[in-house]
Short mmCIF file of C-alpha atoms and ligand atoms in Angstrom, two decimals:
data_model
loop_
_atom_site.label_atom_id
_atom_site.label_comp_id
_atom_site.label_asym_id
_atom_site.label_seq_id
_atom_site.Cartn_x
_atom_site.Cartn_y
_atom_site.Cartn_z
CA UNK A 1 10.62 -24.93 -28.59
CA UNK A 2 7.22 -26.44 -27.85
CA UNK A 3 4.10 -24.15 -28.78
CA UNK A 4 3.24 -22.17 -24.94
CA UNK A 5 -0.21 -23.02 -23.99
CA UNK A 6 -3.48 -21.32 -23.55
CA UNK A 7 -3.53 -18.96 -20.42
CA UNK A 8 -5.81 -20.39 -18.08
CA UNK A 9 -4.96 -19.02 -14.57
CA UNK A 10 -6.64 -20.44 -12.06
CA UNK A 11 -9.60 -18.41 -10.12
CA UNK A 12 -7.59 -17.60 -7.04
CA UNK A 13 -8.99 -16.34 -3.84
CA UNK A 14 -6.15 -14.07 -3.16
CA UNK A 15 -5.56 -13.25 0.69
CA UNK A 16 -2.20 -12.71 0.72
CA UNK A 17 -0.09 -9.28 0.85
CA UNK A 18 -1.29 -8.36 -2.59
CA UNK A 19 -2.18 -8.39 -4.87
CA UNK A 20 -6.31 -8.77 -3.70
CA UNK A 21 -8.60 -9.84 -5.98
CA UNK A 22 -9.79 -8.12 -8.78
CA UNK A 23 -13.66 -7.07 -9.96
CA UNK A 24 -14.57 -8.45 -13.26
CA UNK A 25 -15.74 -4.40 -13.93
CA UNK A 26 -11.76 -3.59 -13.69
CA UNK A 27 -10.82 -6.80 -15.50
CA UNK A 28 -13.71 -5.38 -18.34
CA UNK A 29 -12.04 -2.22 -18.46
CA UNK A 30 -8.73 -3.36 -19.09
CA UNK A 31 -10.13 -5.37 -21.79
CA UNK A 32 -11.91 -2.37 -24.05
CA UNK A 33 -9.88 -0.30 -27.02
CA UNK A 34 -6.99 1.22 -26.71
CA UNK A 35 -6.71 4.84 -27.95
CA UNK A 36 -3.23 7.03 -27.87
CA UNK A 37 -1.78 8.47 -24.73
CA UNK A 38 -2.75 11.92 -26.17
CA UNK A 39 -6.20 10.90 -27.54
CA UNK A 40 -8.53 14.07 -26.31
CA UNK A 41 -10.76 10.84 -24.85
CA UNK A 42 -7.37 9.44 -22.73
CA UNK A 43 -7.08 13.39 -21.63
CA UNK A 44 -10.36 13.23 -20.11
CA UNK A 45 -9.66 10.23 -18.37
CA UNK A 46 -6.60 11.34 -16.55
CA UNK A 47 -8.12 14.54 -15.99
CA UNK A 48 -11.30 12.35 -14.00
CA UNK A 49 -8.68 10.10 -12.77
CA UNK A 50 -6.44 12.50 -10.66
CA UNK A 51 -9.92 13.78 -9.76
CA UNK A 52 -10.62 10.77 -8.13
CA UNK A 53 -7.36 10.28 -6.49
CA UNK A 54 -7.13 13.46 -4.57
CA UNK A 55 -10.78 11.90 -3.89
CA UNK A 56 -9.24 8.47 -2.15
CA UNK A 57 -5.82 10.45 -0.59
CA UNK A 58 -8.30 13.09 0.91
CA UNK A 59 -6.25 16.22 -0.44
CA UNK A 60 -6.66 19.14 -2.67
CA UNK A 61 -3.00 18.44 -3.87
CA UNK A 62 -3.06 19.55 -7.33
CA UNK A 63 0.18 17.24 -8.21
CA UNK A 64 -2.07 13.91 -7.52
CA UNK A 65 -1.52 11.15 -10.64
CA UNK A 66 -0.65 7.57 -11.03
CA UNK A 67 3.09 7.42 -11.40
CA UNK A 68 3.73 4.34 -13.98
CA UNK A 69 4.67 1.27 -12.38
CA UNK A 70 3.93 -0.63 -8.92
CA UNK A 71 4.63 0.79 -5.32
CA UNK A 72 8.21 0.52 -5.44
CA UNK A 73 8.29 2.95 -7.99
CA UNK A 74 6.14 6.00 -6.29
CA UNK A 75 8.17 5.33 -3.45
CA UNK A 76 11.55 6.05 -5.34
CA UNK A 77 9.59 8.66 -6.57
CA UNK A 78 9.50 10.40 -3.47
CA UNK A 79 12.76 10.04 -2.62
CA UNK A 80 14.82 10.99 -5.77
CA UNK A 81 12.70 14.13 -6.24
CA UNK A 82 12.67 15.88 -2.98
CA UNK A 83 16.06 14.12 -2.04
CA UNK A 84 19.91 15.62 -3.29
CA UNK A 85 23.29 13.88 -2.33
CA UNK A 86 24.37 14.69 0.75
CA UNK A 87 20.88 15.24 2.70
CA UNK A 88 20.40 14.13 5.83
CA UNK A 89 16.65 11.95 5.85
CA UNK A 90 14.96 10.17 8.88
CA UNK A 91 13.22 6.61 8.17
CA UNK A 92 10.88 4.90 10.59
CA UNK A 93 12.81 1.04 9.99
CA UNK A 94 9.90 -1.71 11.25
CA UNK A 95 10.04 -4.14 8.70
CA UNK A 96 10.77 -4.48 4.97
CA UNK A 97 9.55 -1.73 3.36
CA UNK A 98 10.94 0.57 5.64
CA UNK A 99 14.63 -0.86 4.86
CA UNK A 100 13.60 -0.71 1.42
CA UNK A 101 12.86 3.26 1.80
CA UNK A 102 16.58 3.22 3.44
CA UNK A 103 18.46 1.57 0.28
CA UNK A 104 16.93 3.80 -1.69
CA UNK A 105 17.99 6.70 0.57
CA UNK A 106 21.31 5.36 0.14
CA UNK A 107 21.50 5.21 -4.00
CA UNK A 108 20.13 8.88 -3.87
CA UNK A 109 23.49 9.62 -2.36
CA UNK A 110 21.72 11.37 0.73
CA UNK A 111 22.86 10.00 4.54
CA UNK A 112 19.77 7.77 6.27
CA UNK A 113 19.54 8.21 9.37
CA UNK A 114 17.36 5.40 10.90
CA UNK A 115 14.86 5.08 13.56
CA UNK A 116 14.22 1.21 14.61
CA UNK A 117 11.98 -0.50 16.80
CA UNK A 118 11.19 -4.33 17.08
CA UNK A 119 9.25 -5.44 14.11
CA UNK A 120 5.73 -5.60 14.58
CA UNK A 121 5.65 -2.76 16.51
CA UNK A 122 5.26 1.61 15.87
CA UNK A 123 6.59 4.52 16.34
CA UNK A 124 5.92 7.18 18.38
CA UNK A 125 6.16 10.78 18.05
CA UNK A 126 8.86 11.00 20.40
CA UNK A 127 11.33 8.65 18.83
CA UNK A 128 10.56 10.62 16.13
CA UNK A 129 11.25 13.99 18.06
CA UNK A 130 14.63 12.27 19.06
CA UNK A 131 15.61 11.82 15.77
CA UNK A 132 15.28 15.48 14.72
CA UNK A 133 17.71 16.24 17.14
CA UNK A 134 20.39 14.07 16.02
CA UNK A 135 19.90 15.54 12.71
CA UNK A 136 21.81 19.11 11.55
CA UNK A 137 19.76 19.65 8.59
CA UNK A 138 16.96 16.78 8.15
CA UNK A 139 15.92 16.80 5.06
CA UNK A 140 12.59 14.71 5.52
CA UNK A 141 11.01 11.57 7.60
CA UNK A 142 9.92 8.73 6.05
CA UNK A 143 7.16 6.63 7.59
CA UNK A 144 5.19 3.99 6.32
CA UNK A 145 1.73 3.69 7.72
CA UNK A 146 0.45 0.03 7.04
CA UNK A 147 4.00 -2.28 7.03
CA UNK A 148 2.62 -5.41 4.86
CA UNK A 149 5.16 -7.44 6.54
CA UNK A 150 4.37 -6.54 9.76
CA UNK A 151 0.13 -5.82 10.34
CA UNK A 152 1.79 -2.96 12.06
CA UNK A 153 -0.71 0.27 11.69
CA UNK A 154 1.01 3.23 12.05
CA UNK A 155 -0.04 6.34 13.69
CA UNK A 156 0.34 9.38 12.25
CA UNK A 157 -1.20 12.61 12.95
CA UNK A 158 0.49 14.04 15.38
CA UNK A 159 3.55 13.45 13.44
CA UNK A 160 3.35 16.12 10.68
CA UNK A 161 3.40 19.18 13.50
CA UNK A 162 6.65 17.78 14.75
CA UNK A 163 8.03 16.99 11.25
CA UNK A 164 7.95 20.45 9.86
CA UNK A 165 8.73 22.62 12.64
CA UNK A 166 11.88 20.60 12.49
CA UNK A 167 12.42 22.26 9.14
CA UNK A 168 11.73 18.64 7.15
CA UNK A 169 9.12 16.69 4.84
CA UNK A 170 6.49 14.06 6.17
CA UNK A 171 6.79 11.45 3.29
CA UNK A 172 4.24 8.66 3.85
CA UNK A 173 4.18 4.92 2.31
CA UNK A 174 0.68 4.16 2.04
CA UNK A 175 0.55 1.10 -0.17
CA UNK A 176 -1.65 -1.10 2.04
CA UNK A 177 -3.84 1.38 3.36
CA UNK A 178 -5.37 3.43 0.53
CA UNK A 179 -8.87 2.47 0.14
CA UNK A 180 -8.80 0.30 2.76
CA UNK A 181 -8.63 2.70 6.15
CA UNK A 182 -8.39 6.21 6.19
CA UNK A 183 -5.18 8.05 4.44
CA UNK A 184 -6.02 11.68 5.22
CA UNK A 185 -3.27 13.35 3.43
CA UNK A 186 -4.03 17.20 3.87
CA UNK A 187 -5.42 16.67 7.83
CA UNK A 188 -2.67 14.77 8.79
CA UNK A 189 0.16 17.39 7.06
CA UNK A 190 1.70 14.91 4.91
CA UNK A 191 3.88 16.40 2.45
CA UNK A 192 4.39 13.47 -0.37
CA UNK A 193 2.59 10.17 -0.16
CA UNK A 194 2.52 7.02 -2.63
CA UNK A 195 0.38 4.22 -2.78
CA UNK A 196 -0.05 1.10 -5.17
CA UNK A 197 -2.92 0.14 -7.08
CA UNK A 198 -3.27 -4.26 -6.02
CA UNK A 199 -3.78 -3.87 -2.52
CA UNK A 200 -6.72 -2.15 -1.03
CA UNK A 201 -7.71 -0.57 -4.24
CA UNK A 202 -8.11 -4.01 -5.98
CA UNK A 203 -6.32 -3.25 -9.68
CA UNK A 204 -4.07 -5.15 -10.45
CA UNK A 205 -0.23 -4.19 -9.89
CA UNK A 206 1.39 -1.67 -12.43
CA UNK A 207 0.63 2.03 -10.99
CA UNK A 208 1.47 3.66 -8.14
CA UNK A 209 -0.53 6.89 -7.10
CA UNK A 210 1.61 9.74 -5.66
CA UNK A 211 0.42 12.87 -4.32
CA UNK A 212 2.76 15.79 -3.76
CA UNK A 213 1.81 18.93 -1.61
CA UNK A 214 2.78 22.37 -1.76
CA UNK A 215 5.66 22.31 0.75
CA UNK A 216 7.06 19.44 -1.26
CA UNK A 217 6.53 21.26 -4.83
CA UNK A 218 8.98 24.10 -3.17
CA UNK A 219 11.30 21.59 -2.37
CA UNK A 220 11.51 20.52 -5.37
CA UNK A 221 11.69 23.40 -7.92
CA UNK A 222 14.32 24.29 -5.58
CA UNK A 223 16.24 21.50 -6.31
CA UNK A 224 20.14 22.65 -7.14
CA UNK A 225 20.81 18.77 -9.08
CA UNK A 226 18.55 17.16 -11.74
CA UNK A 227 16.56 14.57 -10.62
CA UNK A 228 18.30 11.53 -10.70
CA UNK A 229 15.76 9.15 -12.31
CA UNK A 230 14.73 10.49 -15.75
CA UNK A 231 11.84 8.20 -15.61
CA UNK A 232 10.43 8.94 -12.29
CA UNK A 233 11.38 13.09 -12.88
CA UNK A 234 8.25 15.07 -12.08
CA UNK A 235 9.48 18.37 -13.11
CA UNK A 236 8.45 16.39 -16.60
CA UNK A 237 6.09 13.75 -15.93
CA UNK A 238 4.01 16.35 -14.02
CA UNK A 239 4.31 18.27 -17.83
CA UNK A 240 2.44 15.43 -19.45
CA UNK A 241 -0.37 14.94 -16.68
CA UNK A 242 -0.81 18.82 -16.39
CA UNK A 243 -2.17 21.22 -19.12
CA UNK A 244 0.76 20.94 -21.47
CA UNK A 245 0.51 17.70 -22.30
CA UNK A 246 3.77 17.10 -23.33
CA UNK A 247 4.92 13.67 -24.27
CA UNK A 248 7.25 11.71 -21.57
CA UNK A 249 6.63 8.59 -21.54
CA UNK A 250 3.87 6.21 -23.01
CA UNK A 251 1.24 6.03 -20.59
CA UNK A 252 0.16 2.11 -19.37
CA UNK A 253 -3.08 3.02 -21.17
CA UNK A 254 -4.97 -0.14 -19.65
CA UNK A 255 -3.72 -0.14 -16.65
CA UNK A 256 -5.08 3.58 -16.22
CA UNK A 257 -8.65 2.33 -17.74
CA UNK A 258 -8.73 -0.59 -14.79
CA UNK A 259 -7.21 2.18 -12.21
CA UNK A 260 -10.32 4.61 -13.41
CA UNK A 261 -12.58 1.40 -12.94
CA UNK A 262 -11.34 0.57 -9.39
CA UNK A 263 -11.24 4.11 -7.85
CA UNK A 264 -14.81 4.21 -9.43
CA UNK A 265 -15.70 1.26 -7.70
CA UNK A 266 -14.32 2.98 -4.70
CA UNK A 267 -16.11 6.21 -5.03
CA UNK A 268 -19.67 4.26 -5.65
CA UNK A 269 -18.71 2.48 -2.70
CA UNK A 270 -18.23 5.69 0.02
CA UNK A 271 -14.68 5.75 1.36
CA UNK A 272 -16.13 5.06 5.26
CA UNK A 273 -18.36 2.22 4.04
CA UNK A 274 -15.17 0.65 2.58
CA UNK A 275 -12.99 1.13 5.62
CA UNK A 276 -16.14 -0.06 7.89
CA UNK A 277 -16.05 -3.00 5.89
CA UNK A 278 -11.91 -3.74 5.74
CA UNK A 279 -12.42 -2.96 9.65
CA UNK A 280 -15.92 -5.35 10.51
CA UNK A 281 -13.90 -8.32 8.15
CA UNK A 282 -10.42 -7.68 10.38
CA UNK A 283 -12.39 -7.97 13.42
CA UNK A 284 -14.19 -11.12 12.82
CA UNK A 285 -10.59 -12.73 11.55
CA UNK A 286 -9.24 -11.63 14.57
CA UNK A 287 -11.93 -13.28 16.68
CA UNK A 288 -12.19 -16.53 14.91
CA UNK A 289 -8.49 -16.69 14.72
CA UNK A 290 -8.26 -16.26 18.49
CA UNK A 291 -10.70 -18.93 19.25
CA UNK A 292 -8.46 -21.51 17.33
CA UNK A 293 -5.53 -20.47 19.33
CA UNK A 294 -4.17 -17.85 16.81
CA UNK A 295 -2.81 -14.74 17.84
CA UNK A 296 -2.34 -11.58 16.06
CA UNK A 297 1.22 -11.07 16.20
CA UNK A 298 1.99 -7.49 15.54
CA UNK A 299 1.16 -4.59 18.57
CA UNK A 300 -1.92 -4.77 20.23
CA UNK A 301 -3.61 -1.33 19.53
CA UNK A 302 -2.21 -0.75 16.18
CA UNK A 303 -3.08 -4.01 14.38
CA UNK A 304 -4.02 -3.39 10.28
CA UNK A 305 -7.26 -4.23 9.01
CA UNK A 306 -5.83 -4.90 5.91
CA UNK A 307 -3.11 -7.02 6.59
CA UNK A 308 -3.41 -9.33 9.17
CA UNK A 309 0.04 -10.92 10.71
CA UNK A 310 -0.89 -14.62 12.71
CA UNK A 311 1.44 -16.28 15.07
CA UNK A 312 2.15 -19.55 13.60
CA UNK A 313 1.54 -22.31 16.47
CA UNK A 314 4.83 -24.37 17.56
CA UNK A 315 5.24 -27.64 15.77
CA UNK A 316 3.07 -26.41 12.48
CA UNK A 317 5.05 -26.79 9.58
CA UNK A 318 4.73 -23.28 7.76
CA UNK A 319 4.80 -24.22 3.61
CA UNK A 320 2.78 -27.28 3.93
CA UNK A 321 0.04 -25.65 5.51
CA UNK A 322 0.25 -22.53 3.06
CA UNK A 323 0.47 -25.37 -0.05
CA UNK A 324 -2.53 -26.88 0.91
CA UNK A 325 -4.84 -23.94 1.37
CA UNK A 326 -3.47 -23.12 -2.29
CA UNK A 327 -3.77 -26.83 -3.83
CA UNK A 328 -6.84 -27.65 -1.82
CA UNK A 329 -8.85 -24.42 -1.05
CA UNK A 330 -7.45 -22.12 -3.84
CA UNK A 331 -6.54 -19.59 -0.90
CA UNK A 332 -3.41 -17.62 -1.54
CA UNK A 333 -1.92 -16.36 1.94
CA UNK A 334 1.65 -14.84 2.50
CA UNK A 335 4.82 -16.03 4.65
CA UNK A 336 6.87 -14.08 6.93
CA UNK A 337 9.33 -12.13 5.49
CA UNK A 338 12.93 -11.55 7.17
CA UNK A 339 13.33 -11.98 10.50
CA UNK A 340 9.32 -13.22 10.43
CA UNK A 341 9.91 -15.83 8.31
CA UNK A 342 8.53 -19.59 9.64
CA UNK A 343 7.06 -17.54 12.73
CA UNK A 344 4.00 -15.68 10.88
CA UNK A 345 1.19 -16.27 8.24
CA UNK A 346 -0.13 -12.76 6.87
CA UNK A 347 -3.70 -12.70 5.49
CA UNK A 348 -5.07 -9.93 3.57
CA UNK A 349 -8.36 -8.80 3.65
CA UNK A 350 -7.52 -6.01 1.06
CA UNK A 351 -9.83 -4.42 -1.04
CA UNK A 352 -12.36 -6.74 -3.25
CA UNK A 353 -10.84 -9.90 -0.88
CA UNK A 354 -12.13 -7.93 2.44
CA UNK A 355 -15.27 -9.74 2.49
CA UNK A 356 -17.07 -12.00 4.75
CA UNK A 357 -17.44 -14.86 2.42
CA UNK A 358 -13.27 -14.77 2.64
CA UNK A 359 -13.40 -14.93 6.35
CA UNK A 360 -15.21 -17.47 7.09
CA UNK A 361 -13.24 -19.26 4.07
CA UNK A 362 -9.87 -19.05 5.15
CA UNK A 363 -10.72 -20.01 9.17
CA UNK A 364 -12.40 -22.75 7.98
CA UNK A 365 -9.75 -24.28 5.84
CA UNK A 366 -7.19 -23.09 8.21
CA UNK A 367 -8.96 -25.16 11.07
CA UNK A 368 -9.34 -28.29 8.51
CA UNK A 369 -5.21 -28.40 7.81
CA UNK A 370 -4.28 -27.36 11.27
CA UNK A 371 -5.98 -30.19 12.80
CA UNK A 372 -3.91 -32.57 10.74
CA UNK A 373 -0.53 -30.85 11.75
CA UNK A 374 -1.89 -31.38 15.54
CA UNK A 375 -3.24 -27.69 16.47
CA UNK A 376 -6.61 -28.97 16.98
CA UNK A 377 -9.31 -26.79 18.20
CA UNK A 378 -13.27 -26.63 18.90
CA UNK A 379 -14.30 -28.28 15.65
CA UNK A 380 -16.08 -24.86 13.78
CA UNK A 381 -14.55 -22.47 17.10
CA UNK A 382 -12.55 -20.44 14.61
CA UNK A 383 -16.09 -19.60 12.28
CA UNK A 384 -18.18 -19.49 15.26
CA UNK A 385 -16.23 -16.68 16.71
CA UNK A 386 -16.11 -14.48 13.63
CA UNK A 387 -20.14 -15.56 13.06
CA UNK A 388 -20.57 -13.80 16.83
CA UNK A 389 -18.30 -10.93 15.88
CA UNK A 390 -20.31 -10.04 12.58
CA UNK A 391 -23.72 -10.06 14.68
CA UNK A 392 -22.16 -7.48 16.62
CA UNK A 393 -21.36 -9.63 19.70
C1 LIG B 401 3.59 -3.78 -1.61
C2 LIG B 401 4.25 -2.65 -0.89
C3 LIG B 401 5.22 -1.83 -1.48
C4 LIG B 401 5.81 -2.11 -2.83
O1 LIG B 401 4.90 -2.19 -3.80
P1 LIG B 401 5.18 -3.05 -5.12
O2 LIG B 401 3.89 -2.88 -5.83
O3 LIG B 401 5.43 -4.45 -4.68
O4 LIG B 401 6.32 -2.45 -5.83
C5 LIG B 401 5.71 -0.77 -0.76
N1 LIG B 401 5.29 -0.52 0.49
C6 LIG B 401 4.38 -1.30 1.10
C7 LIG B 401 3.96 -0.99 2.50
C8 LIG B 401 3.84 -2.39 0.43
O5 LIG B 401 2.95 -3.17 1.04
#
């Protein structure tokens, strides 16, 4: 076997669904000594870092920790511990992750019961209400309120009130908008809610911050069956983060350090600076994507500002133009997943990558390969637009 060669990743500009780009203070941190996962110092820092999570999530919720490993895994963590076979549990199905959420439904041995609407597009409370009713005994509803594959933004607070006086759970996916637009878990009544560290709270992938409120806690210390992942079992992981200490698994100890930088960075920051910021850099996409003949593709009203979902123009050839903004600009963006697939670009402005700088970036390399593929527009229309929309206009 040949000798592997030096690492030298390239110095991406990372708009895509995640993960965003990462500050060199989080890279630093990740970088510094390692001491044991029950080092007195490593204590302290979980102690500071669930601190600072209930801080971003917006809730007292004592149960409030990074579970270990990316998105996917807090959301199984939901669902296999306040989930037993044979429960009945609504999910909001609008794109990937929320058929994700039903699969895993499924391999808990509990009965989905879905909710659809077109992709792109949200829910409302009533199709919500209307799926109570078809439900004996429903155990919770699953929503997830920024759908990466969509843009889709969805509403939530008056969903909560109609939620539990059916009797169930509000569980809430909130990979793609923690840190990047408001996630008021204890306002809004949500009763479990995960998130992922690489999208809006620039760290890169590996933990997944869950918080767990009090309704859910009942739920699940009055569970009848063990919880079916030993990994992802809270009744013990919450055993190591709490005052016992006692040893479950080895914590990612880097991966905390860089999520302790990044929710610092988020806290010096100010949560509405950051989510006037993710919102001023979606607008001025949106406007400089218009003027090139662009559209925004998912629901108008409840577009993310974190994800952004662009109508690919007839005729445009999809990889090629995504190759060249990597080969040529350095610009990561996504492709449509599923059903979205050839029709839509997505470009993040998540986190660290929400920035102006970005903006005008990507519109002006996107107007550079489009005009070769034949969507021609104003030369500079696209960067005009968002230079009008940043001064306000
Ligand atoms: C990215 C994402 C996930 C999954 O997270 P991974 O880190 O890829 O496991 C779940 N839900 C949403 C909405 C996401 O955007």
């Amino acid at each position: 076997m040949e000798t592997a060669g030096e690492l030298a990743p390239s110095a991406r500009v990372l708009l895509g669904p995640g993960p965003s780009s990462v500050p060199s203070r989080v890279l630093k941190a990740m970088a510094t000594p390692l001491v044991g996962h029950l080092d007195p110092e490593f204590v302290r820092l979980m102690e500071e870092t669930k601190a600072l999570l209930r801080f971003v999530f917006q809730t007292k919720n004592t149960l409030t920790l990074p579970i270990s490993g990316t998105g996917s895994a807090g959301m199984e963590a939901c669902f296999v511990n306040l989930i037993e076979p044979g429960d009945e549990v609504i999910v909001g199905v609008n794109g990937v992750f929320g058929t994700r959420m039903v699969d895993i439904v499924e391999r808990c041995g509990a009965t989905p019961i879905k909710i659809e609407t077109e992709w792109g597009r949200v829910f409302t409370p009533e199709q919500v209400q209307a799926a109570l009713g078809q439900s004996k005994r429903p155990k919770l509803v699953a929503l997830v309120h920024a759908e990466t594959s969509t843009g889709a933004w969805q509403p939530l607070e008056e969903m909560a009130k109609i939620v539990h006086a059916a009797g169930a759970l509000l569980v809430v996916d909130a990979v793609t908008s923690l840190g990047g637009c408001p996630v008021k878990v204890d306002e809004w009544g949500i009763d479990a809610c995960y998130s992922g560290t690489q999208k809006c709270l620039s760290c890169p992938p590996g933990l997944s911050p869950v918080t767990f409120g009090q309704r859910a806690l009942e739920v699940l210390r009055q569970r009848k069956t063990k919880v079916q992942s030993w990994y992802l079992d809270m009744t013990m992981i919450e055993k190591y983060w709490g005052e016992e200490r006692v040893y479950h698994h080895t914590a990612p100890i880097s991966m905390n350090y860089a999520l302790r930088e990044a929710l610092r960075l988020v806290q010096e920051e100010g949560l509405e600076a950051r989510f006037r910021r993710h919102e001023r850099n979606h607008v001025a996409l949106a406007a400089g994507l218009a003027a090139m003949g662009l559209p925004l593709a998912a629901q108008e009203g409840h577009r993310l500002w974190t994800l952004n979902s662009v109508t690919i123009p007839a005729g445009v050839d999809d990889a090629a133009v995504r190759r060249r903004l990597l080969e040529e600009f350095n610009i990561e963006i996504g492709a449509g997943l599923g059903p979205l697939r050839g029709r839509i670009w997505r470009i993040g402005l998540m986190g660290d990558s929400s920035s102006r700088g970005n903006v005008l970036l990507v519109l002006s390399a996107l107007e550079e390969i489009l005009r070769t593929q034949g969507h021609a527009c104003a030369p500079g229309a696209g960067v005009a637009a968002a230079q009008v929309a940043y001064a306000g206009g």
